[in-house]
mmCIF file of C-alpha atoms and ligand atoms in Angstrom:
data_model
loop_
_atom_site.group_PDB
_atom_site.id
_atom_site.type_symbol
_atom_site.label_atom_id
_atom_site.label_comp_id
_atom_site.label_asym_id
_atom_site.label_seq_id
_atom_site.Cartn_x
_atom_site.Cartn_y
_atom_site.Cartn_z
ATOM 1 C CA UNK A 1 139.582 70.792 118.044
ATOM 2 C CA UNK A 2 139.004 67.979 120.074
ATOM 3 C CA UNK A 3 136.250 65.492 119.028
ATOM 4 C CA UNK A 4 134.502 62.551 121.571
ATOM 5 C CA UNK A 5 131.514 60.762 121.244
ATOM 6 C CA UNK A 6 129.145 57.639 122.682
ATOM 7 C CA UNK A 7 129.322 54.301 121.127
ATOM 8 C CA UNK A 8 126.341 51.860 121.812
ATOM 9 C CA UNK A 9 123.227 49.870 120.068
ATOM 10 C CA UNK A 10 120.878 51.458 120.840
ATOM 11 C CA UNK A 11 122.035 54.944 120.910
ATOM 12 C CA UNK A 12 119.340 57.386 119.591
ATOM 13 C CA UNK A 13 117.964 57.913 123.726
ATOM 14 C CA UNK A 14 121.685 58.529 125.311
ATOM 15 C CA UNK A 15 121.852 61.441 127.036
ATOM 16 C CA UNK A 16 125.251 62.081 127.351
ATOM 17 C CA UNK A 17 125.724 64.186 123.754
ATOM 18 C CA UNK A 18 123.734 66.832 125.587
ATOM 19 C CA UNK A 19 124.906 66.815 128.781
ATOM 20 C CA UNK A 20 128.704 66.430 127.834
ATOM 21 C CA UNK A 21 127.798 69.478 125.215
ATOM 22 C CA UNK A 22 126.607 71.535 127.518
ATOM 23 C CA UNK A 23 130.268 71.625 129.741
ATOM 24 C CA UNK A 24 131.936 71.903 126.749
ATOM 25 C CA UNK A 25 129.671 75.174 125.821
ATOM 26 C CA UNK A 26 129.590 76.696 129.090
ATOM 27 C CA UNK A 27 133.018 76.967 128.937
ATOM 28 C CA UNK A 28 133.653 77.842 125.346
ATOM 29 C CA UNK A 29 135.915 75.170 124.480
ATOM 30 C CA UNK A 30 136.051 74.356 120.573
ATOM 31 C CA UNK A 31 135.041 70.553 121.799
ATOM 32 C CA UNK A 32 132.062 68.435 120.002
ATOM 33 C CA UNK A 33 130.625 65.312 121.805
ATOM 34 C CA UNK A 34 128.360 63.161 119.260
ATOM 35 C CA UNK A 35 127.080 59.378 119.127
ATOM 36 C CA UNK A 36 127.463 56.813 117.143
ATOM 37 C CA UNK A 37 125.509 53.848 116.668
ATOM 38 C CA UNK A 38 128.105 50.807 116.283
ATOM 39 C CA UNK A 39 126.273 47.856 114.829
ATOM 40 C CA UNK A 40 129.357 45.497 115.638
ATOM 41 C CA UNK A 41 131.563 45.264 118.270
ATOM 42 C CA UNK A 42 134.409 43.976 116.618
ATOM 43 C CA UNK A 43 134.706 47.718 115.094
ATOM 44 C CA UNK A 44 134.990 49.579 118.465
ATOM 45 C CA UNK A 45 138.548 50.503 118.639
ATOM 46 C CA UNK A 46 138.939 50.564 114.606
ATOM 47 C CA UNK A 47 135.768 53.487 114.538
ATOM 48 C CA UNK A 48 137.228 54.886 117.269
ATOM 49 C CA UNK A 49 140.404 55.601 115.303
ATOM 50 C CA UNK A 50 139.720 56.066 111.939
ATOM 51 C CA UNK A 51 137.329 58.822 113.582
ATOM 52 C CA UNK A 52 140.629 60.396 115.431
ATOM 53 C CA UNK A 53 138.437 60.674 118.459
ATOM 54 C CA UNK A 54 140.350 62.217 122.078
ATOM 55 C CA UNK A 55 137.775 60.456 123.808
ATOM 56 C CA UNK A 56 134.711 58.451 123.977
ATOM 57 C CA UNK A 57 131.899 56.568 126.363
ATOM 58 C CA UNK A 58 130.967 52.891 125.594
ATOM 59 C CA UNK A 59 127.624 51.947 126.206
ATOM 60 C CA UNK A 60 125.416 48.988 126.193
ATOM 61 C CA UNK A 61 126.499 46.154 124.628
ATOM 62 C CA UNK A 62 129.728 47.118 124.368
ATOM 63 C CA UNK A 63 131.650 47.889 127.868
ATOM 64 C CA UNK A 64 132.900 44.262 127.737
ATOM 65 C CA UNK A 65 134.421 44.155 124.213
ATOM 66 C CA UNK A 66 135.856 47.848 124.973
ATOM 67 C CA UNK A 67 138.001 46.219 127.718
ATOM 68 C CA UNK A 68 139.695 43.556 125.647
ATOM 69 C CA UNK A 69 139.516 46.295 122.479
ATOM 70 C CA UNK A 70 141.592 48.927 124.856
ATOM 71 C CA UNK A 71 145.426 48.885 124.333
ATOM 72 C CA UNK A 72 145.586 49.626 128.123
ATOM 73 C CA UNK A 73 143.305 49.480 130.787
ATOM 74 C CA UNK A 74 143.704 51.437 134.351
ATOM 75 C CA UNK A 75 141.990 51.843 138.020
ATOM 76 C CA UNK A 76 138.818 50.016 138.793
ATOM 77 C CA UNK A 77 138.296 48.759 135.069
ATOM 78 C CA UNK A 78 141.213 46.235 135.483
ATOM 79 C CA UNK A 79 138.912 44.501 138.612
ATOM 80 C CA UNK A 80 135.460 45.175 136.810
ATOM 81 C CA UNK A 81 136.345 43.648 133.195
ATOM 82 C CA UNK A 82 134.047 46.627 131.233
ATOM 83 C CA UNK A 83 135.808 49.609 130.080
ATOM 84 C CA UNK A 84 133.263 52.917 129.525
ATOM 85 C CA UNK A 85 135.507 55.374 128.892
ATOM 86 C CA UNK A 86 138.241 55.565 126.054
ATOM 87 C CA UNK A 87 140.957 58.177 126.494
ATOM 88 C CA UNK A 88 143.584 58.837 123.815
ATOM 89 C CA UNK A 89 146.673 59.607 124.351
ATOM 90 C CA UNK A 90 150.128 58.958 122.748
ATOM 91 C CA UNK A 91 148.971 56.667 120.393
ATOM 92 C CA UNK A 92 147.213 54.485 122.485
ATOM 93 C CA UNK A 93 143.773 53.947 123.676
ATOM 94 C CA UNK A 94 143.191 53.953 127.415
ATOM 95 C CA UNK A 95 140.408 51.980 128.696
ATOM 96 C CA UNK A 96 138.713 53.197 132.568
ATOM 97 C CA UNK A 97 135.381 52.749 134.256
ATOM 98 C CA UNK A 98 133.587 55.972 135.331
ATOM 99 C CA UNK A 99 130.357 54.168 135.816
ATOM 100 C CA UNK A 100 130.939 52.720 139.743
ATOM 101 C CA UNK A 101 132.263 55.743 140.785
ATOM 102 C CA UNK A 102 130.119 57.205 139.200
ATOM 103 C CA UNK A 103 127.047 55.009 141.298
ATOM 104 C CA UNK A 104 128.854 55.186 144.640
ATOM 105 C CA UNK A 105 128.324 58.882 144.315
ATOM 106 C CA UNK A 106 124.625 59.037 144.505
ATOM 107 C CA UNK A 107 124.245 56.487 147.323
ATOM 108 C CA UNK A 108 127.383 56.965 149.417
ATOM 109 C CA UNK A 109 125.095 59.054 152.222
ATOM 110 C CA UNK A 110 122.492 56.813 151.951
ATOM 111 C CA UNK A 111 122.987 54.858 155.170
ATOM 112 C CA UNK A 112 123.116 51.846 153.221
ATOM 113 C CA UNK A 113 123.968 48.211 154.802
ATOM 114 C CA UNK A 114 122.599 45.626 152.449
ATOM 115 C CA UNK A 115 121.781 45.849 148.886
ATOM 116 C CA UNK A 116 120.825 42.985 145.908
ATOM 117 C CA UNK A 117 122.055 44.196 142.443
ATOM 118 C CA UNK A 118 119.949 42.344 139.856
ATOM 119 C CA UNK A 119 121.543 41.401 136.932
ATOM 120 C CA UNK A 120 125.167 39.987 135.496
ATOM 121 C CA UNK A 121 126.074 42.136 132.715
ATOM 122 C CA UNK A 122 128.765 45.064 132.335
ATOM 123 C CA UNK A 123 126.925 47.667 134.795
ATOM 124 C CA UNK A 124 126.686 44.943 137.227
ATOM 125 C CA UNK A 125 130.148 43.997 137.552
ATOM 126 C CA UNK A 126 131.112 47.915 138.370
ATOM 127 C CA UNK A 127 128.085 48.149 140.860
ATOM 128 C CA UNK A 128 128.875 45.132 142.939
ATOM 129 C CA UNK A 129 132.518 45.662 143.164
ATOM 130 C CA UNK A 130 132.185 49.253 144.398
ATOM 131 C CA UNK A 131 129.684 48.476 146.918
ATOM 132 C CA UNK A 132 132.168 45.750 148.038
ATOM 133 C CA UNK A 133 135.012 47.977 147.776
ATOM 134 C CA UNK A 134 132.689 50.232 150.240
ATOM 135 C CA UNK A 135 131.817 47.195 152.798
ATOM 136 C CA UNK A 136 128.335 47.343 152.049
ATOM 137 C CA UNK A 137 126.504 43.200 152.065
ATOM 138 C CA UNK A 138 125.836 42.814 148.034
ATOM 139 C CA UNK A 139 124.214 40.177 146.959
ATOM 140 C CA UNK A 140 123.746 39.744 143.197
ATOM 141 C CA UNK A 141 120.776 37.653 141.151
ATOM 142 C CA UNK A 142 120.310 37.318 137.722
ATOM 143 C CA UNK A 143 117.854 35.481 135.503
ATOM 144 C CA UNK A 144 120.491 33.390 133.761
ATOM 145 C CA UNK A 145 122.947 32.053 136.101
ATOM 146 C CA UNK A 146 126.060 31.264 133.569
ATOM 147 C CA UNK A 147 128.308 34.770 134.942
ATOM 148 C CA UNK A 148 127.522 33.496 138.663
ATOM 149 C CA UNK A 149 130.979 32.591 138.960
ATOM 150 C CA UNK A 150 132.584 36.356 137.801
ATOM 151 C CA UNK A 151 130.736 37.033 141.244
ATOM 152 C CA UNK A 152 131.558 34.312 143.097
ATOM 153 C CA UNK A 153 135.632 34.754 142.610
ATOM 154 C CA UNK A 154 135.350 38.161 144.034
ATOM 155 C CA UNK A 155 133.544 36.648 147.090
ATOM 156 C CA UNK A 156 130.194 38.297 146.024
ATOM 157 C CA UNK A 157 127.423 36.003 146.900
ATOM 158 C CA UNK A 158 125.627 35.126 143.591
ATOM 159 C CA UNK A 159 122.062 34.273 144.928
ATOM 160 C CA UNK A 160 119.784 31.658 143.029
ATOM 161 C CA UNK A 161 116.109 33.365 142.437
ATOM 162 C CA UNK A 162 115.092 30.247 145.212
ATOM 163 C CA UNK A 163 116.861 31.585 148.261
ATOM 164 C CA UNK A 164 116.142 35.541 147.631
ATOM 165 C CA UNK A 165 113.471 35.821 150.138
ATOM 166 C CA UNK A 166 116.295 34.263 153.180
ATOM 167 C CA UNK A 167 117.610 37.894 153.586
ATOM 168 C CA UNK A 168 116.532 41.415 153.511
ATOM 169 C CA UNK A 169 117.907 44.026 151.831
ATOM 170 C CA UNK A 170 117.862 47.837 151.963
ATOM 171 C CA UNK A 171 118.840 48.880 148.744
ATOM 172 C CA UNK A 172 117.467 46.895 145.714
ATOM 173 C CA UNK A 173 119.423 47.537 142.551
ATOM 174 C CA UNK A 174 117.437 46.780 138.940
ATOM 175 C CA UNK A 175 121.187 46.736 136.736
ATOM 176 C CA UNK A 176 119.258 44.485 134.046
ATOM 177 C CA UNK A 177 117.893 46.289 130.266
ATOM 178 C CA UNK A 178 114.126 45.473 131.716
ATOM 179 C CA UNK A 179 112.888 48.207 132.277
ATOM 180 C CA UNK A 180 113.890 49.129 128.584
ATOM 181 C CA UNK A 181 111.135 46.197 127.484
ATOM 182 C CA UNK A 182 109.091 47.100 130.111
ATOM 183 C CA UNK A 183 108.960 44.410 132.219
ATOM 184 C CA UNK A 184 109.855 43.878 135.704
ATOM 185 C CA UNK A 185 113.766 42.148 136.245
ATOM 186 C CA UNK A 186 111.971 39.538 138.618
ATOM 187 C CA UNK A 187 108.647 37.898 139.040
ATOM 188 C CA UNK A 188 105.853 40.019 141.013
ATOM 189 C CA UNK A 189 105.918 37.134 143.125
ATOM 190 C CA UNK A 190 109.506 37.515 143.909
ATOM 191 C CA UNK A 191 110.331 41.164 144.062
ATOM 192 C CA UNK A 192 107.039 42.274 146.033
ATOM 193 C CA UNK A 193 108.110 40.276 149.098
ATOM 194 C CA UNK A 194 111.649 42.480 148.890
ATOM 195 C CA UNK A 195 109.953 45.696 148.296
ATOM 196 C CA UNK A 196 107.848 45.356 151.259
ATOM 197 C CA UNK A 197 110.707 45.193 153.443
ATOM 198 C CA UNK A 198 113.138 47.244 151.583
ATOM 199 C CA UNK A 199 113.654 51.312 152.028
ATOM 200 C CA UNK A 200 115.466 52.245 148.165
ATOM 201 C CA UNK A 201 114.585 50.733 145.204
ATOM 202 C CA UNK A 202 116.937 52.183 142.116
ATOM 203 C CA UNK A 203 117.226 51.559 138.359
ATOM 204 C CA UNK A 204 120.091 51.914 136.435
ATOM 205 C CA UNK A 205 117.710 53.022 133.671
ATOM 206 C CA UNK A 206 116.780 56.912 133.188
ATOM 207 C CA UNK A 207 114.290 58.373 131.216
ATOM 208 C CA UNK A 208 110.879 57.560 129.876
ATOM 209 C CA UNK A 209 108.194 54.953 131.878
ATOM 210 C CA UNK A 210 109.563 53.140 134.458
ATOM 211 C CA UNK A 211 107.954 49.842 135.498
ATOM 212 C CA UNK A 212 110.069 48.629 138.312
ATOM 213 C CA UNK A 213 110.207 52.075 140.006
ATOM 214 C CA UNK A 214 106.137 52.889 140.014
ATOM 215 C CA UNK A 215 106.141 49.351 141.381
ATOM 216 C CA UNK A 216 108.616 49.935 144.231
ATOM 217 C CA UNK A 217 107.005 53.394 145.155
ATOM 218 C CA UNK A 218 103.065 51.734 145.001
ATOM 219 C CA UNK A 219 105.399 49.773 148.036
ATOM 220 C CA UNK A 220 106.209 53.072 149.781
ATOM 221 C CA UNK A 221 110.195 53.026 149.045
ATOM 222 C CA UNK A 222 112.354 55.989 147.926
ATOM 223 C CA UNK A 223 113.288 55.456 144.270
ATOM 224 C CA UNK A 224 116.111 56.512 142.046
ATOM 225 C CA UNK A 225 116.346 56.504 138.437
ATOM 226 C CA UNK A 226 119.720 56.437 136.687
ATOM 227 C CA UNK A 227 119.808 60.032 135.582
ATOM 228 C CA UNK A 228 122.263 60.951 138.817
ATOM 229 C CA UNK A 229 124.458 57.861 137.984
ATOM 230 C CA UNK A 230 124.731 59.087 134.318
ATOM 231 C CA UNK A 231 125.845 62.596 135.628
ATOM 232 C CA UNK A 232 128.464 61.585 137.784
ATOM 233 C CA UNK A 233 129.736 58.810 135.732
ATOM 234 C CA UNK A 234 129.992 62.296 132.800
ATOM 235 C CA UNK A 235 131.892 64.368 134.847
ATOM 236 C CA UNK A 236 134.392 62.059 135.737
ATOM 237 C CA UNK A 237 135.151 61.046 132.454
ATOM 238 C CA UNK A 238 135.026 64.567 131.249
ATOM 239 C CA UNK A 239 137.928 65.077 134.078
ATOM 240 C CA UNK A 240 139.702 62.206 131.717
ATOM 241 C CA UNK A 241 139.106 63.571 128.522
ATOM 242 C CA UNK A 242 140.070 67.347 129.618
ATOM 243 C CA UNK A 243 142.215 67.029 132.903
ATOM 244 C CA UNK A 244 142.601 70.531 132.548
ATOM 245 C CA UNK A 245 138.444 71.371 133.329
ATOM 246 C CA UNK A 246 138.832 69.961 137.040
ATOM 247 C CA UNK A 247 140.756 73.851 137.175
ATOM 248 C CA UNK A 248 137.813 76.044 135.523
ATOM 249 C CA UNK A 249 134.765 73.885 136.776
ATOM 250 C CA UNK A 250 134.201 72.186 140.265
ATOM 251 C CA UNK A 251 132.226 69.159 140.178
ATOM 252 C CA UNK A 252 129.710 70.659 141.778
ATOM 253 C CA UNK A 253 128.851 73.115 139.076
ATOM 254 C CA UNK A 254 129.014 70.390 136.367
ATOM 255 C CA UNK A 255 126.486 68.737 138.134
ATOM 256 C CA UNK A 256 124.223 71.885 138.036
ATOM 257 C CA UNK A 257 124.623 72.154 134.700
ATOM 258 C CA UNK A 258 124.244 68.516 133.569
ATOM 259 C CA UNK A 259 120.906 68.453 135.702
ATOM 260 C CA UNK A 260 119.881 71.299 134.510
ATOM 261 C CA UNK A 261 119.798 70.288 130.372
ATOM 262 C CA UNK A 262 118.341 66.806 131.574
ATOM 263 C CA UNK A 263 115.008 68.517 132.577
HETATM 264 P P1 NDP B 301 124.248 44.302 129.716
HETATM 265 O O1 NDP B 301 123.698 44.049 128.352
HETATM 266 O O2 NDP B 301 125.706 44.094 129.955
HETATM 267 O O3 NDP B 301 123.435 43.366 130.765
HETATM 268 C C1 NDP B 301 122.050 43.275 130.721
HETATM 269 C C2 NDP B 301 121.532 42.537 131.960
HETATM 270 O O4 NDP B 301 120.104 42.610 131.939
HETATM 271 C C3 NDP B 301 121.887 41.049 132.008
HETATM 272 O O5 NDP B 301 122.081 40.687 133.354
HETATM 273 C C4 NDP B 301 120.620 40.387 131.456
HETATM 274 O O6 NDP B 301 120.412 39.064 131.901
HETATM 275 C C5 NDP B 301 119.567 41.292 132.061
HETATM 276 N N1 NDP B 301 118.277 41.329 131.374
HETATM 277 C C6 NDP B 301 118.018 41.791 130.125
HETATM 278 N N2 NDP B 301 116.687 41.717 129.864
HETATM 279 C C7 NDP B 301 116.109 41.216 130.985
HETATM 280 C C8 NDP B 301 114.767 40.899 131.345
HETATM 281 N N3 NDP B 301 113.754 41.094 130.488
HETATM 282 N N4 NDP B 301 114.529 40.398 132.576
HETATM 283 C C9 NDP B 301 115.537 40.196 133.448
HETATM 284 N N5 NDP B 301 116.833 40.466 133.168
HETATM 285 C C10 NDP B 301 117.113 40.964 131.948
HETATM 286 O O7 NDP B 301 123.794 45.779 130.127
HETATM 287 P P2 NDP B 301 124.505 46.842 131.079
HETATM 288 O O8 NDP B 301 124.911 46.177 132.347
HETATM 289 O O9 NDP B 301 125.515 47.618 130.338
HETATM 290 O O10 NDP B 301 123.279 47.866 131.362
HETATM 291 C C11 NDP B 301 122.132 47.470 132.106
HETATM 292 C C12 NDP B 301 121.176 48.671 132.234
HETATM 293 O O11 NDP B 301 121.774 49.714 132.977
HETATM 294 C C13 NDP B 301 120.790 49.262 130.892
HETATM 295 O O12 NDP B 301 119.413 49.584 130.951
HETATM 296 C C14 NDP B 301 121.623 50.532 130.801
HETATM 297 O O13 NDP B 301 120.985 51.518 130.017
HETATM 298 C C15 NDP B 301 121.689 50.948 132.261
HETATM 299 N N6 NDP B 301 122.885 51.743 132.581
HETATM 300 C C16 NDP B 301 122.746 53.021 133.070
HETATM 301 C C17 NDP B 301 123.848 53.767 133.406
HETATM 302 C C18 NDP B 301 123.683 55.148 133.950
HETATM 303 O O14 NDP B 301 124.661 55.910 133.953
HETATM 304 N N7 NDP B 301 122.514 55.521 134.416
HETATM 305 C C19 NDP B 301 125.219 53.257 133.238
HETATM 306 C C20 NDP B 301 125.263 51.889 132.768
HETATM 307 C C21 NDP B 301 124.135 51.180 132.427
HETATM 308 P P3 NDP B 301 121.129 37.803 131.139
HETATM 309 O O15 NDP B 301 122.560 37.816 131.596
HETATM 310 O O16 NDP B 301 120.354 36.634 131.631
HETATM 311 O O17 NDP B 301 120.984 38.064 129.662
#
């Protein structure tokens, strides 16, 4: 029986238990998907072991210390620096990053030339380096400015909160734990002026109230939540974890399902 779970802090309002689950059910494979709430991160890879796991997701805080934690790292993750997916296999844990692939999915037919990602952490690194990857003008802001430079070397404009109103953007990204507090990733003053001329605002964040995108839609944009993101970002590691699935379930169909439990 293979075993996988979530790692993060918090944990208890992950999603992916269920939707992982339900694949695994739907096709009656002796598989169990679970969480765990890791209080440190210095115990990622050692949990991960001592609870002979196949597989896991890493979650907020963690995607950083799971790429220096993994004994290898492949694809995208090497670029990004923030692992989300663990795969084990012949003794070693395999580090990847499902989570820009996993974005690029739900905007790729979106017409989109311009976008600003706010925020610097793990999520952000994936997002602007896929967009890049994609030729699509990011720009990235963040409150603190200390990562600017993780930007900057990969020739993504890092924009101080000053100069945000000298371009416009189509797609604004909120990649920051705000909306998790509540509170808006930028000053009303700030992000008003970029809704108004904006056409998609989209959080990262899925579930529950959502500050930034009631805000962008009183502005008359198309919104997005994260739940689409989560779903893609799933089924591609489930296509890690159990190579042999891509054969008994398109991705379409996972999708279907994995929508279907969020509701
Ligand atoms: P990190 O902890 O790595 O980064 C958090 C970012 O948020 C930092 O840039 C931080 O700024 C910023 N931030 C935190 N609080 C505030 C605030 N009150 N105002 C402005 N900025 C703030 O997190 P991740 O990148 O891993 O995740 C970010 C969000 O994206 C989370 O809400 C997460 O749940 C969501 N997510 C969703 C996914 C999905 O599949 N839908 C996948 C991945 C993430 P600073 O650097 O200054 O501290």
């Amino acid at each position: 029986m293979k075993q996988f779970c979530v790692f993060g802090n918090p944990i208890a309002h992950s999603l992916s238990p269920l939707i992982h689950n339900a694949i695994l059910q739907s096709l009656n494979l002796p598989y169990l998907y679970g969480r765990f709430h890791l209080q440190e991160a210095k115990h990622l890879k050692a949990t991960f072991l001592q609870l002979k796991l196949s597989g896991a997701n890493i979650t907020l805080p963690f995607k950083e210390q799971a790429f220096r934690q993994a004994d290898e790292v492949r694809g995208i993750a090497q670029e990004i620096g923030a692992v989300n997916t663990f795969v084990y296999e012949d003794g070693k844990i395999i580090g990847y990053n499902t989570d820009a692939l996993g974005f690029w999915t739900t905007i790729k037919d979106k017409n989109i030339q311009t976008a600003l990602l706010i925020g610097a952490g793990g999520s952000a690194k994936a997002i602007a380096l896929i967009l890049k990857q994609n030729n699509i003008n990011v720009f990235v802001t963040n409150r603190s400015t200390d990562k600017a430079h993780i930007f900057e070397e990969k020739n993504i404009p890092f924009v101080s909160q000053d100069k945000l109103l000298n371009t416009r953007y189509d797609l604004i990204i909120n990649a920051t734990s705000a909306t998790l507090h509540n509170t808006l990733p930028l000053r009303e003053s700030l992000l008003y002026p970029l809704f108004e001329s904006a056409k998609i605002a989209y959080d990262l964040m899925y579930g529950g109230q959502n500050i930034f995108l009631d805000s962008a839609k009183r502005h008359n944009l198309h919104t997005q939540d994260g739940q689409d993101m989560l779903i893609w970002q799933a089924i591609f590691a489930l296509q890690l974890f159990c190579p042999e699935l891509s054969q008994k379930l398109c991705d379409k169909e996972a999708y279907r399902i994995m929508s279907l439990v969020c509701k």
